[in-house]
Short mmCIF file of C-alpha atoms and ligand atoms in Angstrom, two decimals:
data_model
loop_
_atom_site.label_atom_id
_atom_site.label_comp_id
_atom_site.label_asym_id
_atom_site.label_seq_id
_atom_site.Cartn_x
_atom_site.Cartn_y
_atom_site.Cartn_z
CA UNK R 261 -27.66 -40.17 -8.13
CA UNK R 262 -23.68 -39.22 -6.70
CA UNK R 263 -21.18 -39.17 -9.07
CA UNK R 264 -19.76 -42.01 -7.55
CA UNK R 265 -22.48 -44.30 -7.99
CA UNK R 266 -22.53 -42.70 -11.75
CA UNK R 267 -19.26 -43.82 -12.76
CA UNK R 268 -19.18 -47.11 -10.74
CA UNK R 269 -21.82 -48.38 -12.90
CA UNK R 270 -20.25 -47.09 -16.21
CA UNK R 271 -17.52 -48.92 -15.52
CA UNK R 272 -19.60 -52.32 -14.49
CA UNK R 273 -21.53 -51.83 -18.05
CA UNK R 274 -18.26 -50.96 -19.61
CA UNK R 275 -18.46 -47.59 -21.12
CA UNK R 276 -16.14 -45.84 -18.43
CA UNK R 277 -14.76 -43.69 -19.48
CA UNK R 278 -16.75 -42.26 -22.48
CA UNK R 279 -15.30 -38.76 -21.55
CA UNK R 280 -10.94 -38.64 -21.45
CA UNK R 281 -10.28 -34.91 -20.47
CA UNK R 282 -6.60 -35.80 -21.14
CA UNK R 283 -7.50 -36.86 -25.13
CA UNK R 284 -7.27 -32.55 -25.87
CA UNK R 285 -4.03 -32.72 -24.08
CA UNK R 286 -2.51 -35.49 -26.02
CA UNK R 287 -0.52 -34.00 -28.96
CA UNK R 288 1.22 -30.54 -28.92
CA UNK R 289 -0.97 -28.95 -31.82
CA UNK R 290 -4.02 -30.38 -29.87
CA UNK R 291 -3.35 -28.67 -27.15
CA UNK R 292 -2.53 -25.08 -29.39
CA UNK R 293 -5.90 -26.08 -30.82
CA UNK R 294 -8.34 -25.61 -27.89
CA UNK R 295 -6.10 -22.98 -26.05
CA UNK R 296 -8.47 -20.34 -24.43
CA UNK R 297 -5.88 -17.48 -23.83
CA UNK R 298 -3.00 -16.27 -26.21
CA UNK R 299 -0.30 -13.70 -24.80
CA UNK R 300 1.97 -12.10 -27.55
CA UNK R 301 3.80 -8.52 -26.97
CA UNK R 302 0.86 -6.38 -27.69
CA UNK R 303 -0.30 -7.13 -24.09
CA UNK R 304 2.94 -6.07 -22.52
CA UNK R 305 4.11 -2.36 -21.02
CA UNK R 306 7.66 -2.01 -20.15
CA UNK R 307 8.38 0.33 -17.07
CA UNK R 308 11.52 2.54 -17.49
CA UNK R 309 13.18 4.20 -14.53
CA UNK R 310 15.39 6.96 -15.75
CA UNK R 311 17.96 9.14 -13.59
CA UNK R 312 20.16 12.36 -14.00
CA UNK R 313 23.01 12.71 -15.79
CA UNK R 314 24.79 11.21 -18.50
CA UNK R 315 25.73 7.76 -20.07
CA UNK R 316 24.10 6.28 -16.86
CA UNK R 317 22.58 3.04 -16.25
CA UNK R 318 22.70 2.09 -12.59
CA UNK R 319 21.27 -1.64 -11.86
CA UNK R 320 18.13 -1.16 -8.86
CA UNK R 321 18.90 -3.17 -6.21
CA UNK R 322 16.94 -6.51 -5.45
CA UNK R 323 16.09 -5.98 -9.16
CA UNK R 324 18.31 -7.86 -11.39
CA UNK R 325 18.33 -6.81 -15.00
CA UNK R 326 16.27 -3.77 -13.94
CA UNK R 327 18.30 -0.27 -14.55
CA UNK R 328 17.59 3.33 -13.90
CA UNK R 329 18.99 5.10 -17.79
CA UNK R 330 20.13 8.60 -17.78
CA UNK R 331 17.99 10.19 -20.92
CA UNK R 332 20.62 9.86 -23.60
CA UNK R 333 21.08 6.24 -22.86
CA UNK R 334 17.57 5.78 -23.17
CA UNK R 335 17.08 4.52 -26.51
CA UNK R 336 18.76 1.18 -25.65
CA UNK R 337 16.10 -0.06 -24.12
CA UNK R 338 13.25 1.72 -26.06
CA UNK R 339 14.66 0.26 -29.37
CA UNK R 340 14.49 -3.19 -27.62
CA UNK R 341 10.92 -2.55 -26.61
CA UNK R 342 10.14 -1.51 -30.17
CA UNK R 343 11.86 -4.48 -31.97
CA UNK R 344 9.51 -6.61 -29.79
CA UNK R 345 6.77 -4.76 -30.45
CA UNK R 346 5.67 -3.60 -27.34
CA UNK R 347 3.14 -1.11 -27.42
CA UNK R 348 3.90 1.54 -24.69
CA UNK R 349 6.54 2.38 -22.11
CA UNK R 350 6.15 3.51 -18.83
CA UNK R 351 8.35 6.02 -17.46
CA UNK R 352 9.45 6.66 -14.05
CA UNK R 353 11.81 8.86 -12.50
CA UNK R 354 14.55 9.35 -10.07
CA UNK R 355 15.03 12.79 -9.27
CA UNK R 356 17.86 14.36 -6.78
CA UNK R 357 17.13 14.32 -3.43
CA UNK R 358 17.62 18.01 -3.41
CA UNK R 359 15.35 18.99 -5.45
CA UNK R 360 12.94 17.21 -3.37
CA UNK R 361 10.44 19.49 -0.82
CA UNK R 362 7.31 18.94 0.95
CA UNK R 363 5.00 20.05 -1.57
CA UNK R 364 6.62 17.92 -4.17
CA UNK R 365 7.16 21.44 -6.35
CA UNK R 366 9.65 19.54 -9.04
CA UNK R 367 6.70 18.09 -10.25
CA UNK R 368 5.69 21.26 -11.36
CA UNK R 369 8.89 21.61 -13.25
CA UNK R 370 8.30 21.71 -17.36
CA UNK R 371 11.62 20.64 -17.39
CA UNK R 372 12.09 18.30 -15.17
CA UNK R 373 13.19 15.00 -15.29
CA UNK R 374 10.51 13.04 -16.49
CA UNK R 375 9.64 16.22 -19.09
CA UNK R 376 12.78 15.90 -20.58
CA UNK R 377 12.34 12.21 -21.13
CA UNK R 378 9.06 12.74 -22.68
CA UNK R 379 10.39 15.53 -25.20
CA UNK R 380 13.52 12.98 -25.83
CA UNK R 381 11.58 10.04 -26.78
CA UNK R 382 8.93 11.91 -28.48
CA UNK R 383 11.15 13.69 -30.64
CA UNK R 384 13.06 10.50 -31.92
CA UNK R 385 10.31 7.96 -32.24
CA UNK R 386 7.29 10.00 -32.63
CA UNK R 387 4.12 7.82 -32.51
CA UNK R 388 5.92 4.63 -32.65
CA UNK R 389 5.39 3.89 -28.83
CA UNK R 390 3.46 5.01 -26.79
CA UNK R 391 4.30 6.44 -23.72
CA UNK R 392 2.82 6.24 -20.15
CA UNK R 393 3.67 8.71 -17.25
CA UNK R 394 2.76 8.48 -13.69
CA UNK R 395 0.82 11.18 -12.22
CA UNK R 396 1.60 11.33 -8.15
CA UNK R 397 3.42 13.33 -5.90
CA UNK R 398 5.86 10.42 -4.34
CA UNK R 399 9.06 11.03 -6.58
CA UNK R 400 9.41 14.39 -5.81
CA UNK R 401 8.37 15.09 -1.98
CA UNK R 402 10.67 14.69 0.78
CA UNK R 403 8.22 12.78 2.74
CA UNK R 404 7.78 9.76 0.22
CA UNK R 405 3.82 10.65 -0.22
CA UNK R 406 1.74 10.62 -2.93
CA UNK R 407 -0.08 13.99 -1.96
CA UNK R 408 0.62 16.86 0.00
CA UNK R 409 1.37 16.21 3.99
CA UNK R 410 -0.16 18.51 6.69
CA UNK R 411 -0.62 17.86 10.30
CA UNK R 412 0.06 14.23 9.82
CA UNK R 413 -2.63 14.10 6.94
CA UNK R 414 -2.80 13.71 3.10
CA UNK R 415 -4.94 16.67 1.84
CA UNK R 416 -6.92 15.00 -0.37
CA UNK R 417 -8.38 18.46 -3.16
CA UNK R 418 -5.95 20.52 -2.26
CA UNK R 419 -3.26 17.57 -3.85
CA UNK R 420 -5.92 17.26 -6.99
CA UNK R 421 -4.87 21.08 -7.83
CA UNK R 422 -1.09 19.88 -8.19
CA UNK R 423 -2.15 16.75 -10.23
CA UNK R 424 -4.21 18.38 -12.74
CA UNK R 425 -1.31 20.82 -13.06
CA UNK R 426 1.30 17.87 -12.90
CA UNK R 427 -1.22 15.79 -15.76
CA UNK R 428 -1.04 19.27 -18.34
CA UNK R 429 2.47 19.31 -18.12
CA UNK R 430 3.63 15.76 -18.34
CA UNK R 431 0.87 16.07 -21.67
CA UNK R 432 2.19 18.72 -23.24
CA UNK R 433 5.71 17.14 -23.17
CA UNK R 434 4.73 14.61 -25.10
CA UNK R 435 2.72 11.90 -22.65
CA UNK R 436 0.65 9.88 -24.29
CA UNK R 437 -1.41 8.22 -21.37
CA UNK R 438 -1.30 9.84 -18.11
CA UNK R 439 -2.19 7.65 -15.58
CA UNK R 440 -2.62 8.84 -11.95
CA UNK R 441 -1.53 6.38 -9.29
CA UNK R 442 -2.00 8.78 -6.35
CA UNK R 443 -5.47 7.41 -5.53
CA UNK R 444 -7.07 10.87 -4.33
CA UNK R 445 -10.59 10.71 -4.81
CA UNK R 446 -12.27 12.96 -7.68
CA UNK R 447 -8.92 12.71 -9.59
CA UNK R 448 -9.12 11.48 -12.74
CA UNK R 449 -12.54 13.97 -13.58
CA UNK R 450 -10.44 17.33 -12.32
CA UNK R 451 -7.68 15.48 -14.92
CA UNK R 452 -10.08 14.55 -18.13
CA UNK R 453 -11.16 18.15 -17.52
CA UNK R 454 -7.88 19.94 -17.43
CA UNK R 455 -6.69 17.98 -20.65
CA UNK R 456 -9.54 19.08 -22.36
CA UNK R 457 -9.65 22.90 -21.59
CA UNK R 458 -6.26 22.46 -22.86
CA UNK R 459 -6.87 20.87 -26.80
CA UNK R 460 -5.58 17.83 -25.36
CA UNK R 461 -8.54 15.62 -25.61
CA UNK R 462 -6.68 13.10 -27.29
CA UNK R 463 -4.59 12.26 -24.25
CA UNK R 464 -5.39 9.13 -22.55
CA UNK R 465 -6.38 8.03 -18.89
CA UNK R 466 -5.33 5.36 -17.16
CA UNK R 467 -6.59 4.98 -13.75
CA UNK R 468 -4.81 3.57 -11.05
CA UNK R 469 -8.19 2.91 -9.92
CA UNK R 470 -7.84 -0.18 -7.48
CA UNK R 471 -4.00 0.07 -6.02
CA UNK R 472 -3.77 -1.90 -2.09
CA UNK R 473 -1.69 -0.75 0.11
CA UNK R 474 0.96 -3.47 -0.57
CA UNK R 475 4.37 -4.30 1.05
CA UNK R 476 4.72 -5.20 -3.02
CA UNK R 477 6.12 -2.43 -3.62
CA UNK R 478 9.09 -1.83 -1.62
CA UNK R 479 11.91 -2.38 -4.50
CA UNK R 480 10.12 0.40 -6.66
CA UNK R 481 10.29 2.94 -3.58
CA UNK R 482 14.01 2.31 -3.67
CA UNK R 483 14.35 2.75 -7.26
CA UNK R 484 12.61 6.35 -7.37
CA UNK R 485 14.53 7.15 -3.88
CA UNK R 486 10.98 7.30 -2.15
CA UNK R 487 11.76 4.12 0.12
CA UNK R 488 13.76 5.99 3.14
CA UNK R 489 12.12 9.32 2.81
CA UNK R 490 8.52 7.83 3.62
CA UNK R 491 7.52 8.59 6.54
CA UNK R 492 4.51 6.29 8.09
CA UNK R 493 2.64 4.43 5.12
CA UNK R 494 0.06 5.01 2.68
CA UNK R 495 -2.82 3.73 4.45
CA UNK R 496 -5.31 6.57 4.55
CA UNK R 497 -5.40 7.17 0.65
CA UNK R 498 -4.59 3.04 -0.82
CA UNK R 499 -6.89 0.25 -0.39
CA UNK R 500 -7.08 -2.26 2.59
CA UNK R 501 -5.78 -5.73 1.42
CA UNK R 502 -9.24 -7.47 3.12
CA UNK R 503 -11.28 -6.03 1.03
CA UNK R 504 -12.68 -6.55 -2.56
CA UNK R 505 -16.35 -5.34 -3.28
CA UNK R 506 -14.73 -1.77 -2.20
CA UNK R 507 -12.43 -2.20 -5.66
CA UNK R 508 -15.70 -2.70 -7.86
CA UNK R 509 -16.93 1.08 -6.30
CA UNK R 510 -13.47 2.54 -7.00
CA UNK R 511 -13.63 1.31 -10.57
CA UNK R 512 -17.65 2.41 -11.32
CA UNK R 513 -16.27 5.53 -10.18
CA UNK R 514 -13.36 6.42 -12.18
CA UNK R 515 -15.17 5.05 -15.63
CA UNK R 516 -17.90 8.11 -14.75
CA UNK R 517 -15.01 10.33 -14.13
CA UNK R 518 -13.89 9.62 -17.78
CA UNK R 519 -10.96 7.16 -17.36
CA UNK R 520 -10.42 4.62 -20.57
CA UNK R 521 -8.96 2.09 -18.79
CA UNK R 522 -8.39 0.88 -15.19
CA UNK R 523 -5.27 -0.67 -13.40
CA UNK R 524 -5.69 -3.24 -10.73
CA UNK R 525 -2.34 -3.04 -8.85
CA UNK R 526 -0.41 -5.47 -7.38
CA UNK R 527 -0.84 -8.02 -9.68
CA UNK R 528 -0.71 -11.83 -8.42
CA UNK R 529 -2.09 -11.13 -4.99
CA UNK R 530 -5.08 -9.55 -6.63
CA UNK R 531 -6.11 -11.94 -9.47
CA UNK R 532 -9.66 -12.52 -7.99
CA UNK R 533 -10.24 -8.48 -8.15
CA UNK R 534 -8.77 -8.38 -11.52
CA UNK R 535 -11.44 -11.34 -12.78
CA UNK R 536 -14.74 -9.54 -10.37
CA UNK R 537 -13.78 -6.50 -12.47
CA UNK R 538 -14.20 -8.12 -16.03
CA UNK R 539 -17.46 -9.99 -14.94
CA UNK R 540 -18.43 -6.15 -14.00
CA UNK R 541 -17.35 -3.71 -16.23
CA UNK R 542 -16.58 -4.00 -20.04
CA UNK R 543 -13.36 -1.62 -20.00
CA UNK R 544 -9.94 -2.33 -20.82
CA UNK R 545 -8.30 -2.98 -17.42
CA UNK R 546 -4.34 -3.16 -17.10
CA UNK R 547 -2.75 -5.51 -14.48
CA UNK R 548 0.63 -4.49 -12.44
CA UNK R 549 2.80 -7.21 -11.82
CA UNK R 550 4.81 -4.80 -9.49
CA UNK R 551 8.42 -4.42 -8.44
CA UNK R 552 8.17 -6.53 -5.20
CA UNK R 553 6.65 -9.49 -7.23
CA UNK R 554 9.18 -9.23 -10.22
CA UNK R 555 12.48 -9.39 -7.41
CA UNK R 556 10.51 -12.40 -5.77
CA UNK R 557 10.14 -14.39 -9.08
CA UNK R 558 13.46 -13.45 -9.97
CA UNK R 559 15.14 -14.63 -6.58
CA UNK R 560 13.40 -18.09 -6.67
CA UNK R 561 15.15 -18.42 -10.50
CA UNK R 562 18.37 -17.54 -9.72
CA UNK R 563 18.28 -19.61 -6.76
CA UNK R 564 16.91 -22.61 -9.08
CA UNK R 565 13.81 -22.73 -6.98
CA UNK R 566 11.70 -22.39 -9.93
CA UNK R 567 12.72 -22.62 -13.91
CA UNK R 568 12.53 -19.32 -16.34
CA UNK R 569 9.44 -20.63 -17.77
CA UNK R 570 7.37 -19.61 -14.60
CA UNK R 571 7.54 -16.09 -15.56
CA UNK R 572 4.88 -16.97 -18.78
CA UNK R 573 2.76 -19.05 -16.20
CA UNK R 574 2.69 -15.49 -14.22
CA UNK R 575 1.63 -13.70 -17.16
CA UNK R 576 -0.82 -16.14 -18.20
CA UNK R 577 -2.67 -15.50 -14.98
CA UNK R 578 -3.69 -12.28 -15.32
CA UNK R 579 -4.70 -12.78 -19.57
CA UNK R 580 -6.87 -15.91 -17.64
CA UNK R 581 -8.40 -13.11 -14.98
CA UNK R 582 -9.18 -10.66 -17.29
CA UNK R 583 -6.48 -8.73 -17.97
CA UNK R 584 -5.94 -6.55 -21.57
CA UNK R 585 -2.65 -5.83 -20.79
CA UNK R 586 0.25 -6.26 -18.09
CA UNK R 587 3.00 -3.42 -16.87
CA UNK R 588 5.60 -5.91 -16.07
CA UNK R 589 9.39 -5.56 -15.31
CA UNK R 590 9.91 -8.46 -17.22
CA UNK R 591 8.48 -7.45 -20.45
CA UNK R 592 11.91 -6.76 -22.24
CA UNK R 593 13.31 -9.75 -20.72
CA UNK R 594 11.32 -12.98 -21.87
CA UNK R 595 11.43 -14.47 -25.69
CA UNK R 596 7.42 -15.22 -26.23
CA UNK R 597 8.63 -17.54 -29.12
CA UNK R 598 11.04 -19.45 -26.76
CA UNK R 599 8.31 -19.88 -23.91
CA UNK R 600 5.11 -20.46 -24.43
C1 PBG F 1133 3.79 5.72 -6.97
C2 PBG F 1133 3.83 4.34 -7.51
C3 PBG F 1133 4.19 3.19 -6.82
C4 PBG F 1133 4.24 2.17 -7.77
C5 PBG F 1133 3.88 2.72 -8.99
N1 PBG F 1133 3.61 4.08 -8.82
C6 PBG F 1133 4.58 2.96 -5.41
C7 PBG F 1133 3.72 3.40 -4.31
O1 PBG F 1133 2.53 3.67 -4.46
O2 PBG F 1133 4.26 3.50 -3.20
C8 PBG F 1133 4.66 0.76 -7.48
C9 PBG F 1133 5.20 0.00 -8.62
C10 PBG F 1133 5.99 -1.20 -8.26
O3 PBG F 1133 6.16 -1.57 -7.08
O4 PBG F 1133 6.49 -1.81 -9.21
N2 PBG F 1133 2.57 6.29 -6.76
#
């Protein structure tokens, strides 16, 4: 029998409708009652961009409320993350442009930018934040890649020697998770390895382990200075957009090279990978709501397109795919207890 011909007679012998979806949705605490997703700070990673110098913070253009903090104004915005209780920070940096080369050797610095940082925070609030550090070549080469650049190609093991190198040092700083985002293949393995020969078994692995090659991400290239020195794009190393089984390979992967969790990256876009990965794999896996999505949301607010409170309805959509946790620009930004 159709539905139709279901209900139709319901309603002739008067019992339609036995079944009111909207009863649950009645009465505030009714609806707090049969909730099926909660999002509270826990779930939340703050990205920090930090720059040279002193007593800096430079706003990041097309991202309002976003700043790039020198290292000794850093602890405005870690004490902020901490009185929320966010759990981890991620850092990013912007170096010089001079000290940029083709083989992205600043990297390799153990007192670089993003060392310093590490040794800064570490030394002032020991373990109570953890602290998440990019490993990839793109803030330090001239060309904007993640990996080294030779005869128009990204060399694919003989970047994975720099990484590991780039993963020891950003750990013995102080990083807490390292989390490469360069998407070379074998990478996280030659990592887990390194880290271990080293006593540093202890340090996490986040795997950028599905990241598209997204025109998402264009306000975060400005921000580390990457934007106008890449040359071409990053085709031959992220994933094609049109495809999605490919993402379930790149994950089984990177769990049997050791990672402990797994990033799907952009965010929104990507909400059906995010969800095929939790009906996969039981593993923590971290969304990216990334720097091109954040200055979208954030134009269509200030333009009173859409109201504040569709920045929780984002967030919501990745706890509803699958999601553990969420790096998101707006994590230091939104008052959980206000919006929910
Ligand atoms: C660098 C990196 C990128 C992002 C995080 N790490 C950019 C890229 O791959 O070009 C993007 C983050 C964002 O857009 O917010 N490997």
């Amino acid at each position: 029998m159709s539905h139709h011909i279901y209900y139709l007679r319901m309603i002739i012998t008067g019992k339609y409708p036995n079944l009111r979806m909207r009863r649950s949705r009645m009465h505030d605490w009714s609806r707090r009652l049969v909730q099926e997703n909660n999002l509270s700070y826990n779930d939340l990673i703050l990205p920090i961009f930090i720059t040279e110098g002193k007593n800096k913070k430079i706003p990041i253009k097309n991202m309002p409320g976003v700043y790039r903090y020198s290292i000794n104004n850093l602890s405005s915005i870690i004490d902020k993350a901490l009185k929320k209780k966010i759990p981890m920070v991620a850092l990013f940096p912007q170096i010089n442009n001079k000290l940029k080369d083709q083989f992205g050797s600043e990297a390799l610095n153990e007192n670089n930018l993003v060392c310093k940082a590490l040794r800064y925070i570490k030394k002032k609030y020991k373990n109570k934040i953890g602290i998440m550090c990019d490993v990839a070549l793109d803030p330090y080469t001239s060309h904007g890649h993640d990996g080294l650049f030779k005869n128009k190609k990204i060399l694919n093991d003989e970047t994975n020697e720099i990484l590991i190198k780039q993963a020891l040092i950003q750990a013995k700083a102080g990083c807490d998770v390292i989390a490469p985002s360069d998407m070379m293949d074998g990478r996280v393995l030659k990592i887990r390895k390194e880290l271990d020969k080293n006593n540093l078994n202890d340090v996490q692995i986040i795997s950028y382990a599905v990241k598209y090659a997204s025109s998402f991400y264009g306000p975060f290239r400005d921000a580390v200075g990457s934007k106008s020195a890449l040359k071409g794009n990053k085709k031959t190393y992220q994933m094609n957009f049109k495809n999605s089984d490919e993402a379930l390979r790149e994950i089984s992967l990177d769990i049997k090279e050791g990672a402990d969790m797994v990033m799907v990256k952009p965010g929104m876009p990507y909400l059906d990978i995010i969800r095929n990965v939790k009906n996969n794999f039981k593993i923590p896996i971290i969304a990216y709501q990334v720097s091109g999505e954040y200055s979208s949301i954030k134009n269509a607010i200030k333009n009173k397109i859409i109201d504040e409170n569709s920045i929780i309805e984002t967030l919501y959509s990745f706890k509803r795919a699958g999601a553990s946790s969420i790096v998101t620009y707006f994590a230091d930004q939104i008052d959980l207890n206000l919006f929910n």
